[in-house]
Structures are given as C-alpha cells and as structure tokens.
Amino acid sequence: MGLTDRQRELLASWLPSAEVVKDHSWGVLGTLVLELSQGGDRYIAKAGDETDHHLARELRAHREWLRPWTAQGRGPQLVHADADAKLLLTRYLPGQLVQGSPYEWTADTYYQAGELLAEFHQQSAVDDAEYETVENGKALTYLAAKHRIAPDLTERLRVIITAWPTPPVTLVPTHGDWQPRNWLIDHGTVRVIDLGRADLRPAYTDLARLAAQQFRTKPALEPAFIEGYGKDPRDPDAWVRTRLREAVSTAVWAYQVGDETFEQQGHRMIAEALAAGPSH
C-alpha cells in the first residue's frame, strides 16, 4: 500500500522537505506508518486506505482524550490531520518498543502502564444500556463468518452468548489495544502509541489483551499493573463475557487475515475463557 495522491499533496504541504526515515507499518491492515525527518525534527505520518476505519478513531482520541499523556510527553502530539484524506501527522515519540525487550517482563513497566491507563480512563464516563447487546451481536457475527472453530464448539459458543444478560455498563475512553507492542520505553519512562482502536468502552476491556498474554506468562506483572491503576476495574461476570468475546474475535479475525500464530492464541483464549465458567 502506498500514499494516495491527496495524502502525498498534504504531506508535501505540511512537511515540504521531509525525508522518510523508516516504515513502521505492520503490514496486516491497510495503514501506512512512516517516520519522517525535516529540519532535525522527527514525525510520524499515519495514512489509511479506502477500507480503513482506524484513522477516525485515532483522530478522535487525539482531539478529545490524549491531553493527560501529551502534557507529560508520554503520548503522541498531533501536528496536522485531514479526516477525509485519512491522514494524520504527529511528533515522533522517542523510545524503544517494549514488546520484545527486557522491559516487557519488568514489573515497573506495568505499574507505569497502569498509572497511564487510569489517567486515560478517568477523564469521562457515560452510562450505556446497549453496549452488551451490540458486543454480543458482533461476537455472533464473527461466529457466522468463515473460521476454523469446530462446528460443535461454534454452536456451544452461540448458545452461551445468546443466553447472556445485557445489563447497562459505564463507558470510558479506552485505548483498545493496550499491550507492550503499543508502549515505548525511554530511559525508564513508558510512553504510549497507536490509538487506532480508541473508543468508549468499559474500562476493564483494556485489560483483555494483557490477561491473554503477558499476565498469563508472568502472573507477577498483573498485581504491579493493578497497583499502578489503583483498583481492579473488572466485574467478574462482565469480565467472563469480555474474555470470551475477545477470544472469538481473535480466532476469527486472525484466520481471516492469515495470522496463524494469533489464530492459535485465539483458540487457546476460547478454551481458557470457557474453563473460567459461563457468566450469568
């Protein structure tokens, strides 16, 4: 995927003499992530293709929710954006990716991540009576799509999800992909990147990916995170429902994009969520 003509025009107007330093794109979704340099300053440009729906979320996060992090230099600062062109430009945040580094398994990293997430979540809250119904519907749609979940298990999951209650919940600003691949570490300070999945959700949903990965591998990281956050936001029944929905979406989405390792993780997540017991 390359930049559209409009995206090239905008970048040329924003940074007339910029040079591309590095391509940070993941290559799975239609989002281009370029590190640029101009006049000694570094920037990150994110560009979406015609199927992209992440740039709008990210732009909303920059405009409404990032101040607690940007005020500390711990989140990306927006420089320019064009929603119609699906292009935004932020200042480069220094640091190395936590994922794959020794810091991925250090308790202080998770204490800081908990603090940062609490600041993000505490900005606003709104009650929503439809959230659980909508999320259950999404899970059922995933189960109706192409995947490699066994037919008998698919039916079991469908029965469980259909029978779930749909109580009202409180929604807060969430990152949506809260895990070490979206954290940077710089001289011991944790910073946050990639707001492409930011949205209003229950606070506990931001713990789902950590619970399925790092907390599972090294359980001592979880209490460090909760200490930084201040309290555990997870309601037991709601957490069971969230884990299972997250597991289903992981297994199906990963199959659809051809990520077999992530797909296998999704199948494991389904088994572990079911073993935790059904929600009532």
Short mmCIF file of N, CA, C and O in Angstrom, two decimals, residues 90-217:
data_model
loop_
_atom_site.label_atom_id
_atom_site.label_comp_id
_atom_site.label_asym_id
_atom_site.label_seq_id
_atom_site.Cartn_x
_atom_site.Cartn_y
_atom_site.Cartn_z
N THR A 90 1.94 13.28 13.59
CA THR A 90 2.24 13.54 15.00
C THR A 90 3.74 13.70 15.17
O THR A 90 4.53 13.29 14.31
N ARG A 91 4.12 14.29 16.29
CA ARG A 91 5.54 14.38 16.62
C ARG A 91 6.04 13.00 17.04
O ARG A 91 5.33 12.26 17.71
N TYR A 92 7.23 12.69 16.64
CA TYR A 92 7.85 11.41 16.97
C TYR A 92 8.08 11.30 18.47
O TYR A 92 8.54 12.25 19.11
N LEU A 93 7.73 10.15 19.04
CA LEU A 93 7.99 9.90 20.45
C LEU A 93 9.25 9.04 20.57
O LEU A 93 9.32 7.96 19.98
N PRO A 94 10.25 9.48 21.33
CA PRO A 94 11.45 8.68 21.48
C PRO A 94 11.22 7.46 22.36
O PRO A 94 10.33 7.47 23.22
N GLY A 95 12.00 6.43 22.13
CA GLY A 95 11.92 5.22 22.94
C GLY A 95 11.95 3.97 22.09
O GLY A 95 11.73 4.02 20.88
N GLN A 96 12.24 2.85 22.73
CA GLN A 96 12.21 1.56 22.05
C GLN A 96 10.91 0.85 22.38
O GLN A 96 10.29 1.09 23.42
N LEU A 97 10.47 -0.01 21.47
CA LEU A 97 9.25 -0.76 21.69
C LEU A 97 9.43 -1.69 22.89
O LEU A 97 10.44 -2.39 23.00
N VAL A 98 8.46 -1.68 23.79
CA VAL A 98 8.54 -2.55 24.96
C VAL A 98 8.46 -4.01 24.56
O VAL A 98 9.19 -4.86 25.08
N GLN A 99 7.58 -4.32 23.60
CA GLN A 99 7.43 -5.71 23.17
C GLN A 99 8.76 -6.23 22.61
O GLN A 99 9.39 -5.60 21.77
N GLY A 100 9.17 -7.38 23.09
CA GLY A 100 10.41 -7.98 22.62
C GLY A 100 11.65 -7.50 23.34
O GLY A 100 12.75 -7.98 23.06
N SER A 101 11.48 -6.55 24.26
CA SER A 101 12.62 -6.06 25.04
C SER A 101 12.54 -6.63 26.46
O SER A 101 11.50 -7.15 26.87
N PRO A 102 13.62 -6.53 27.24
CA PRO A 102 13.55 -6.99 28.65
C PRO A 102 12.47 -6.27 29.45
O PRO A 102 11.95 -6.82 30.43
N TYR A 103 12.12 -5.05 29.05
CA TYR A 103 11.12 -4.27 29.77
C TYR A 103 9.72 -4.88 29.68
O TYR A 103 8.84 -4.53 30.47
N GLU A 104 9.52 -5.79 28.71
CA GLU A 104 8.22 -6.44 28.60
C GLU A 104 7.92 -7.29 29.83
O GLU A 104 6.74 -7.59 30.10
N TRP A 105 8.94 -7.67 30.56
CA TRP A 105 8.76 -8.56 31.70
C TRP A 105 9.18 -7.92 33.02
O TRP A 105 9.47 -8.60 33.99
N THR A 106 9.20 -6.58 33.05
CA THR A 106 9.59 -5.83 34.24
C THR A 106 8.36 -5.24 34.92
O THR A 106 7.55 -4.57 34.28
N ALA A 107 8.25 -5.46 36.22
CA ALA A 107 7.05 -5.02 36.95
C ALA A 107 6.84 -3.51 36.86
O ALA A 107 5.70 -3.05 36.74
N ASP A 108 7.92 -2.72 36.87
CA ASP A 108 7.75 -1.27 36.84
C ASP A 108 7.10 -0.81 35.55
O ASP A 108 6.36 0.18 35.55
N THR A 109 7.35 -1.51 34.44
CA THR A 109 6.70 -1.17 33.18
C THR A 109 5.19 -1.23 33.34
O THR A 109 4.46 -0.35 32.88
N TYR A 110 4.72 -2.27 34.02
CA TYR A 110 3.27 -2.47 34.17
C TYR A 110 2.68 -1.55 35.22
O TYR A 110 1.52 -1.12 35.09
N TYR A 111 3.46 -1.20 36.23
CA TYR A 111 3.00 -0.19 37.18
C TYR A 111 2.75 1.13 36.46
O TYR A 111 1.71 1.76 36.63
N GLN A 112 3.71 1.54 35.63
CA GLN A 112 3.55 2.78 34.86
C GLN A 112 2.39 2.68 33.88
O GLN A 112 1.61 3.64 33.71
N ALA A 113 2.26 1.53 33.22
CA ALA A 113 1.16 1.34 32.27
C ALA A 113 -0.18 1.42 32.97
O ALA A 113 -1.15 1.96 32.43
N GLY A 114 -0.25 0.92 34.20
CA GLY A 114 -1.48 1.02 34.98
C GLY A 114 -1.81 2.46 35.33
O GLY A 114 -2.96 2.89 35.23
N GLU A 115 -0.79 3.22 35.73
CA GLU A 115 -1.00 4.64 36.04
C GLU A 115 -1.50 5.40 34.82
O GLU A 115 -2.44 6.20 34.91
N LEU A 116 -0.84 5.18 33.69
CA LEU A 116 -1.22 5.88 32.46
C LEU A 116 -2.65 5.55 32.06
O LEU A 116 -3.41 6.44 31.66
N LEU A 117 -3.01 4.29 32.16
CA LEU A 117 -4.35 3.88 31.75
C LEU A 117 -5.40 4.47 32.67
O LEU A 117 -6.47 4.90 32.22
N ALA A 118 -5.12 4.52 33.97
CA ALA A 118 -6.08 5.12 34.91
C ALA A 118 -6.33 6.58 34.56
O ALA A 118 -7.48 7.05 34.59
N GLU A 119 -5.27 7.32 34.25
CA GLU A 119 -5.43 8.73 33.87
C GLU A 119 -6.31 8.87 32.63
O GLU A 119 -7.14 9.78 32.53
N PHE A 120 -6.13 7.97 31.69
CA PHE A 120 -6.91 7.99 30.45
C PHE A 120 -8.38 7.68 30.74
O PHE A 120 -9.28 8.38 30.27
N HIS A 121 -8.62 6.64 31.53
CA HIS A 121 -9.98 6.20 31.82
C HIS A 121 -10.77 7.21 32.65
O HIS A 121 -11.99 7.30 32.53
N GLN A 122 -10.10 7.93 33.52
CA GLN A 122 -10.79 8.79 34.47
C GLN A 122 -11.26 10.12 33.89
O GLN A 122 -11.87 10.92 34.60
N GLN A 123 -11.04 10.34 32.61
CA GLN A 123 -11.40 11.63 32.01
C GLN A 123 -12.91 11.85 31.90
O GLN A 123 -13.38 12.98 32.03
N SER A 124 -13.64 10.78 31.62
CA SER A 124 -15.09 10.93 31.46
C SER A 124 -15.74 9.56 31.60
O SER A 124 -15.07 8.52 31.54
N ALA A 125 -17.04 9.57 31.80
CA ALA A 125 -17.79 8.33 31.93
C ALA A 125 -19.23 8.56 31.49
O ALA A 125 -19.80 9.63 31.77
N VAL A 126 -19.79 7.57 30.82
CA VAL A 126 -21.18 7.69 30.37
C VAL A 126 -21.83 6.31 30.48
O VAL A 126 -21.21 5.29 30.17
N ASP A 127 -23.06 6.27 30.93
CA ASP A 127 -23.80 5.01 31.03
C ASP A 127 -24.37 4.64 29.67
O ASP A 127 -24.81 5.51 28.91
N ASP A 128 -24.37 3.35 29.39
CA ASP A 128 -24.86 2.86 28.09
C ASP A 128 -25.65 1.58 28.31
O ASP A 128 -25.13 0.60 28.86
N ALA A 129 -26.89 1.57 27.86
CA ALA A 129 -27.76 0.41 28.04
C ALA A 129 -27.66 -0.59 26.90
O ALA A 129 -28.16 -1.72 27.01
N GLU A 130 -27.00 -0.22 25.81
CA GLU A 130 -26.99 -1.06 24.62
C GLU A 130 -25.64 -1.75 24.37
O GLU A 130 -25.55 -2.61 23.49
N TYR A 131 -24.59 -1.38 25.10
CA TYR A 131 -23.25 -1.87 24.80
C TYR A 131 -23.18 -3.40 24.76
O TYR A 131 -22.66 -3.98 23.80
N GLU A 132 -23.69 -4.06 25.81
CA GLU A 132 -23.58 -5.52 25.86
C GLU A 132 -24.34 -6.18 24.71
O GLU A 132 -23.86 -7.15 24.11
N THR A 133 -25.50 -5.65 24.37
CA THR A 133 -26.27 -6.21 23.25
C THR A 133 -25.49 -6.08 21.95
O THR A 133 -25.42 -7.04 21.15
N VAL A 134 -24.90 -4.92 21.72
CA VAL A 134 -24.13 -4.69 20.50
C VAL A 134 -22.92 -5.61 20.44
O VAL A 134 -22.63 -6.22 19.39
N GLU A 135 -22.19 -5.73 21.54
CA GLU A 135 -20.98 -6.56 21.55
C GLU A 135 -21.33 -8.04 21.38
O GLU A 135 -20.60 -8.78 20.70
N ASN A 136 -22.41 -8.49 21.97
CA ASN A 136 -22.85 -9.87 21.75
C ASN A 136 -23.18 -10.09 20.28
O ASN A 136 -22.85 -11.14 19.70
N GLY A 137 -23.82 -9.11 19.67
CA GLY A 137 -24.14 -9.21 18.25
C GLY A 137 -22.89 -9.32 17.39
O GLY A 137 -22.85 -10.10 16.42
N LYS A 138 -21.85 -8.56 17.74
CA LYS A 138 -20.60 -8.64 17.00
C LYS A 138 -19.99 -10.04 17.13
O LYS A 138 -19.48 -10.60 16.14
N ALA A 139 -20.03 -10.59 18.33
CA ALA A 139 -19.47 -11.92 18.54
C ALA A 139 -20.23 -12.96 17.72
O ALA A 139 -19.62 -13.87 17.12
N LEU A 140 -21.54 -12.85 17.69
CA LEU A 140 -22.34 -13.80 16.90
C LEU A 140 -22.06 -13.64 15.41
O LEU A 140 -22.06 -14.63 14.66
N THR A 141 -21.81 -12.42 14.98
CA THR A 141 -21.46 -12.19 13.57
C THR A 141 -20.13 -12.85 13.24
O THR A 141 -19.97 -13.45 12.17
N TYR A 142 -19.17 -12.73 14.15
CA TYR A 142 -17.88 -13.42 13.95
C TYR A 142 -18.09 -14.93 13.83
O TYR A 142 -17.51 -15.58 12.96
N LEU A 143 -18.94 -15.48 14.68
CA LEU A 143 -19.17 -16.93 14.65
C LEU A 143 -19.86 -17.37 13.37
O LEU A 143 -19.72 -18.53 12.94
N ALA A 144 -20.59 -16.46 12.73
CA ALA A 144 -21.28 -16.78 11.48
C ALA A 144 -20.36 -16.64 10.27
O ALA A 144 -20.72 -17.04 9.16
N ALA A 145 -19.17 -16.06 10.46
CA ALA A 145 -18.23 -15.85 9.36
C ALA A 145 -17.36 -17.09 9.17
O ALA A 145 -17.50 -18.10 9.87
N LYS A 146 -16.44 -17.02 8.23
CA LYS A 146 -15.51 -18.13 8.00
C LYS A 146 -14.45 -18.15 9.10
O LYS A 146 -13.87 -17.12 9.45
N HIS A 147 -14.20 -19.35 9.64
CA HIS A 147 -13.19 -19.52 10.69
C HIS A 147 -12.88 -21.00 10.82
O HIS A 147 -13.42 -21.83 10.08
N ARG A 148 -12.00 -21.33 11.78
CA ARG A 148 -11.66 -22.73 12.00
C ARG A 148 -12.01 -23.18 13.41
O ARG A 148 -11.41 -24.10 13.94
N ILE A 149 -13.00 -22.54 13.99
CA ILE A 149 -13.55 -23.03 15.25
C ILE A 149 -14.43 -24.23 14.93
O ILE A 149 -15.24 -24.19 13.99
N ALA A 150 -14.28 -25.32 15.67
CA ALA A 150 -15.03 -26.54 15.39
C ALA A 150 -16.53 -26.27 15.42
O ALA A 150 -17.01 -25.48 16.23
N PRO A 151 -17.29 -26.94 14.53
CA PRO A 151 -18.74 -26.69 14.44
C PRO A 151 -19.48 -26.88 15.77
O PRO A 151 -20.35 -26.07 16.11
N ASP A 152 -19.16 -27.93 16.51
CA ASP A 152 -19.86 -28.16 17.78
C ASP A 152 -19.52 -27.08 18.80
O ASP A 152 -20.38 -26.63 19.57
N LEU A 153 -18.26 -26.63 18.78
CA LEU A 153 -17.85 -25.55 19.68
C LEU A 153 -18.50 -24.23 19.26
O LEU A 153 -18.91 -23.44 20.11
N THR A 154 -18.59 -24.01 17.96
CA THR A 154 -19.26 -22.80 17.45
C THR A 154 -20.69 -22.73 17.96
O THR A 154 -21.15 -21.68 18.42
N GLU A 155 -21.39 -23.85 17.90
CA GLU A 155 -22.78 -23.87 18.36
C GLU A 155 -22.85 -23.65 19.87
O GLU A 155 -23.73 -22.93 20.36
N ARG A 156 -21.92 -24.26 20.60
CA ARG A 156 -21.89 -24.05 22.06
C ARG A 156 -21.69 -22.58 22.40
O ARG A 156 -22.37 -22.04 23.27
N LEU A 157 -20.76 -21.96 21.69
CA LEU A 157 -20.49 -20.54 21.92
C LEU A 157 -21.71 -19.69 21.59
O LEU A 157 -22.05 -18.74 22.31
N ARG A 158 -22.39 -20.04 20.51
CA ARG A 158 -23.56 -19.28 20.10
C ARG A 158 -24.66 -19.37 21.17
O ARG A 158 -25.30 -18.36 21.49
N VAL A 159 -24.85 -20.55 21.73
CA VAL A 159 -25.86 -20.74 22.77
C VAL A 159 -25.51 -19.94 24.02
O VAL A 159 -26.37 -19.27 24.62
N ILE A 160 -24.24 -19.98 24.41
CA ILE A 160 -23.80 -19.25 25.61
C ILE A 160 -24.01 -17.75 25.44
O ILE A 160 -24.58 -17.08 26.31
N ILE A 161 -23.54 -17.23 24.30
CA ILE A 161 -23.61 -15.78 24.09
C ILE A 161 -25.05 -15.30 23.98
O ILE A 161 -25.42 -14.25 24.53
N THR A 162 -25.89 -16.08 23.31
CA THR A 162 -27.29 -15.70 23.15
C THR A 162 -28.02 -15.63 24.50
O THR A 162 -28.94 -14.83 24.67
N ALA A 163 -27.58 -16.47 25.44
CA ALA A 163 -28.25 -16.53 26.75
C ALA A 163 -27.74 -15.48 27.73
O ALA A 163 -28.31 -15.33 28.82
N TRP A 164 -26.70 -14.76 27.39
CA TRP A 164 -26.13 -13.79 28.33
C TRP A 164 -27.09 -12.65 28.65
O TRP A 164 -27.84 -12.19 27.77
N PRO A 165 -27.04 -12.13 29.86
CA PRO A 165 -27.79 -10.91 30.19
C PRO A 165 -27.12 -9.71 29.52
O PRO A 165 -25.95 -9.79 29.11
N THR A 166 -27.84 -8.63 29.43
CA THR A 166 -27.30 -7.41 28.79
C THR A 166 -27.52 -6.21 29.70
O THR A 166 -28.28 -5.30 29.37
N PRO A 167 -26.83 -6.19 30.84
CA PRO A 167 -27.01 -5.08 31.78
C PRO A 167 -26.39 -3.79 31.26
O PRO A 167 -25.48 -3.83 30.41
N PRO A 168 -26.83 -2.65 31.76
CA PRO A 168 -26.19 -1.39 31.37
C PRO A 168 -24.76 -1.36 31.91
O PRO A 168 -24.46 -1.97 32.94
N VAL A 169 -23.88 -0.63 31.21
CA VAL A 169 -22.48 -0.53 31.63
C VAL A 169 -22.04 0.93 31.57
O VAL A 169 -22.71 1.77 30.95
N THR A 170 -20.92 1.22 32.21
CA THR A 170 -20.33 2.54 32.16
C THR A 170 -19.17 2.53 31.17
O THR A 170 -18.29 1.66 31.25
N LEU A 171 -19.20 3.46 30.23
CA LEU A 171 -18.17 3.54 29.20
C LEU A 171 -17.22 4.69 29.52
O LEU A 171 -17.65 5.76 29.97
N VAL A 172 -15.94 4.45 29.24
CA VAL A 172 -14.90 5.47 29.43
C VAL A 172 -14.01 5.47 28.19
O VAL A 172 -14.06 4.54 27.38
N PRO A 173 -13.18 6.48 27.99
CA PRO A 173 -12.22 6.43 26.89
C PRO A 173 -11.25 5.26 27.09
O PRO A 173 -10.65 5.13 28.17
N THR A 174 -11.13 4.41 26.10
CA THR A 174 -10.21 3.27 26.18
C THR A 174 -9.25 3.30 25.00
O THR A 174 -9.57 3.81 23.92
N HIS A 175 -8.08 2.72 25.21
CA HIS A 175 -7.07 2.62 24.14
C HIS A 175 -7.48 1.58 23.11
O HIS A 175 -7.34 1.78 21.91
N GLY A 176 -7.95 0.42 23.58
CA GLY A 176 -8.44 -0.61 22.68
C GLY A 176 -7.42 -1.65 22.28
O GLY A 176 -7.79 -2.72 21.79
N ASP A 177 -6.13 -1.37 22.46
CA ASP A 177 -5.09 -2.34 22.13
C ASP A 177 -3.94 -2.17 23.13
O ASP A 177 -2.79 -1.97 22.76
N TRP A 178 -4.30 -2.21 24.40
CA TRP A 178 -3.38 -1.89 25.49
C TRP A 178 -2.47 -3.08 25.77
O TRP A 178 -2.84 -4.03 26.45
N GLN A 179 -1.26 -3.01 25.24
CA GLN A 179 -0.29 -4.09 25.37
C GLN A 179 1.08 -3.57 24.96
O GLN A 179 1.19 -2.49 24.35
N PRO A 180 2.15 -4.32 25.28
CA PRO A 180 3.51 -3.82 25.07
C PRO A 180 3.89 -3.47 23.64
O PRO A 180 4.84 -2.72 23.44
N ARG A 181 3.17 -3.95 22.66
CA ARG A 181 3.51 -3.56 21.29
C ARG A 181 3.11 -2.12 20.99
O ARG A 181 3.50 -1.56 19.96
N ASN A 182 2.32 -1.53 21.90
CA ASN A 182 1.92 -0.13 21.75
C ASN A 182 2.47 0.76 22.87
O ASN A 182 1.96 1.84 23.12
N TRP A 183 3.51 0.26 23.55
CA TRP A 183 4.20 1.05 24.56
C TRP A 183 5.65 1.22 24.13
O TRP A 183 6.27 0.31 23.56
N LEU A 184 6.19 2.38 24.43
CA LEU A 184 7.61 2.65 24.26
C LEU A 184 8.25 2.83 25.63
O LEU A 184 7.58 3.23 26.58
N ILE A 185 9.54 2.54 25.74
CA ILE A 185 10.28 2.81 26.96
C ILE A 185 11.47 3.68 26.61
O ILE A 185 12.20 3.39 25.65
N ASP A 186 11.65 4.76 27.35
CA ASP A 186 12.74 5.69 27.09
C ASP A 186 13.35 6.13 28.42
O ASP A 186 12.72 6.85 29.18
N HIS A 187 14.56 5.64 28.67
CA HIS A 187 15.24 5.93 29.93
C HIS A 187 14.32 5.64 31.13
O HIS A 187 14.22 6.44 32.07
N GLY A 188 13.65 4.51 31.06
CA GLY A 188 12.81 4.05 32.15
C GLY A 188 11.39 4.58 32.16
O GLY A 188 10.58 4.18 33.01
N THR A 189 11.06 5.47 31.22
CA THR A 189 9.71 6.06 31.17
C THR A 189 8.87 5.39 30.09
O THR A 189 9.30 5.29 28.93
N VAL A 190 7.68 4.96 30.45
CA VAL A 190 6.76 4.33 29.49
C VAL A 190 5.97 5.41 28.76
O VAL A 190 5.47 6.36 29.37
N ARG A 191 5.88 5.26 27.45
CA ARG A 191 5.07 6.14 26.62
C ARG A 191 4.11 5.29 25.78
O ARG A 191 4.30 4.09 25.64
N VAL A 192 3.10 5.94 25.21
CA VAL A 192 2.01 5.22 24.54
C VAL A 192 1.91 5.65 23.08
O VAL A 192 2.03 6.84 22.76
N ILE A 193 1.69 4.68 22.19
CA ILE A 193 1.48 4.96 20.77
C ILE A 193 0.24 4.21 20.27
O ILE A 193 -0.32 3.39 20.97
N ASP A 194 -0.14 4.51 19.05
CA ASP A 194 -1.18 3.80 18.29
C ASP A 194 -2.55 3.81 18.96
O ASP A 194 -2.90 2.92 19.72
N LEU A 195 -3.33 4.82 18.61
CA LEU A 195 -4.68 4.96 19.13
C LEU A 195 -5.74 4.54 18.12
O LEU A 195 -6.90 4.99 18.18
N GLY A 196 -5.37 3.67 17.19
CA GLY A 196 -6.28 3.29 16.12
C GLY A 196 -7.51 2.52 16.56
O GLY A 196 -8.47 2.40 15.79
N ARG A 197 -7.51 2.00 17.78
CA ARG A 197 -8.69 1.29 18.29
C ARG A 197 -9.35 2.04 19.46
O ARG A 197 -10.20 1.48 20.15
N ALA A 198 -8.94 3.27 19.68
CA ALA A 198 -9.51 4.04 20.79
C ALA A 198 -11.02 4.23 20.61
O ALA A 198 -11.49 4.50 19.51
N ASP A 199 -11.76 4.07 21.71
CA ASP A 199 -13.21 4.24 21.65
C ASP A 199 -13.76 4.23 23.07
O ASP A 199 -13.02 3.92 24.02
N LEU A 200 -15.02 4.55 23.22
CA LEU A 200 -15.69 4.45 24.51
C LEU A 200 -16.10 3.00 24.75
O LEU A 200 -16.86 2.42 23.97
N ARG A 201 -15.59 2.43 25.84
CA ARG A 201 -15.88 1.05 26.22
C ARG A 201 -15.81 0.96 27.75
O ARG A 201 -15.31 1.87 28.40
N PRO A 202 -16.21 -0.18 28.32
CA PRO A 202 -15.95 -0.38 29.75
C PRO A 202 -14.45 -0.41 30.02
O PRO A 202 -13.67 -0.92 29.21
N ALA A 203 -14.04 0.12 31.17
CA ALA A 203 -12.61 0.23 31.48
C ALA A 203 -11.91 -1.12 31.44
O ALA A 203 -10.77 -1.23 30.96
N TYR A 204 -12.59 -2.17 31.92
CA TYR A 204 -11.93 -3.48 32.03
C TYR A 204 -11.55 -4.08 30.68
O TYR A 204 -10.71 -4.98 30.61
N THR A 205 -12.13 -3.60 29.59
CA THR A 205 -11.78 -4.18 28.29
C THR A 205 -10.33 -3.92 27.93
O THR A 205 -9.74 -4.68 27.16
N ASP A 206 -9.72 -2.87 28.48
CA ASP A 206 -8.32 -2.60 28.19
C ASP A 206 -7.36 -3.57 28.88
O ASP A 206 -6.16 -3.52 28.64
N LEU A 207 -7.88 -4.46 29.71
CA LEU A 207 -7.03 -5.46 30.36
C LEU A 207 -7.07 -6.79 29.62
O LEU A 207 -6.30 -7.71 29.94
N ALA A 208 -7.94 -6.92 28.61
CA ALA A 208 -8.17 -8.22 27.98
C ALA A 208 -6.93 -8.78 27.29
O ALA A 208 -6.62 -9.97 27.41
N ARG A 209 -6.19 -7.95 26.57
CA ARG A 209 -5.05 -8.47 25.83
C ARG A 209 -3.87 -8.79 26.73
O ARG A 209 -3.15 -9.74 26.50
N LEU A 210 -3.70 -8.00 27.78
CA LEU A 210 -2.67 -8.30 28.76
C LEU A 210 -2.98 -9.62 29.47
O LEU A 210 -2.10 -10.45 29.69
N ALA A 211 -4.25 -9.83 29.82
CA ALA A 211 -4.64 -11.05 30.53
C ALA A 211 -4.40 -12.29 29.69
O ALA A 211 -4.05 -13.35 30.21
N ALA A 212 -4.58 -12.16 28.38
CA ALA A 212 -4.40 -13.30 27.49
C ALA A 212 -2.94 -13.55 27.13
O ALA A 212 -2.60 -14.62 26.62
N GLN A 213 -2.07 -12.61 27.44
CA GLN A 213 -0.67 -12.71 27.01
C GLN A 213 0.29 -12.56 28.19
O GLN A 213 0.67 -13.53 28.83
N GLN A 214 0.70 -11.33 28.49
CA GLN A 214 1.77 -11.13 29.47
C GLN A 214 1.38 -11.56 30.89
O GLN A 214 2.20 -12.14 31.60
N PHE A 215 0.15 -11.28 31.33
CA PHE A 215 -0.24 -11.68 32.67
C PHE A 215 -0.28 -13.20 32.78
O PHE A 215 -0.05 -13.76 33.86
N ARG A 216 -0.61 -13.85 31.70
CA ARG A 216 -0.66 -15.32 31.68
C ARG A 216 0.75 -15.90 31.76
O ARG A 216 0.98 -16.90 32.45
N THR A 217 1.69 -15.29 31.04
CA THR A 217 3.07 -15.80 31.01
C THR A 217 3.80 -15.52 32.32
O THR A 217 4.54 -16.38 32.83
#
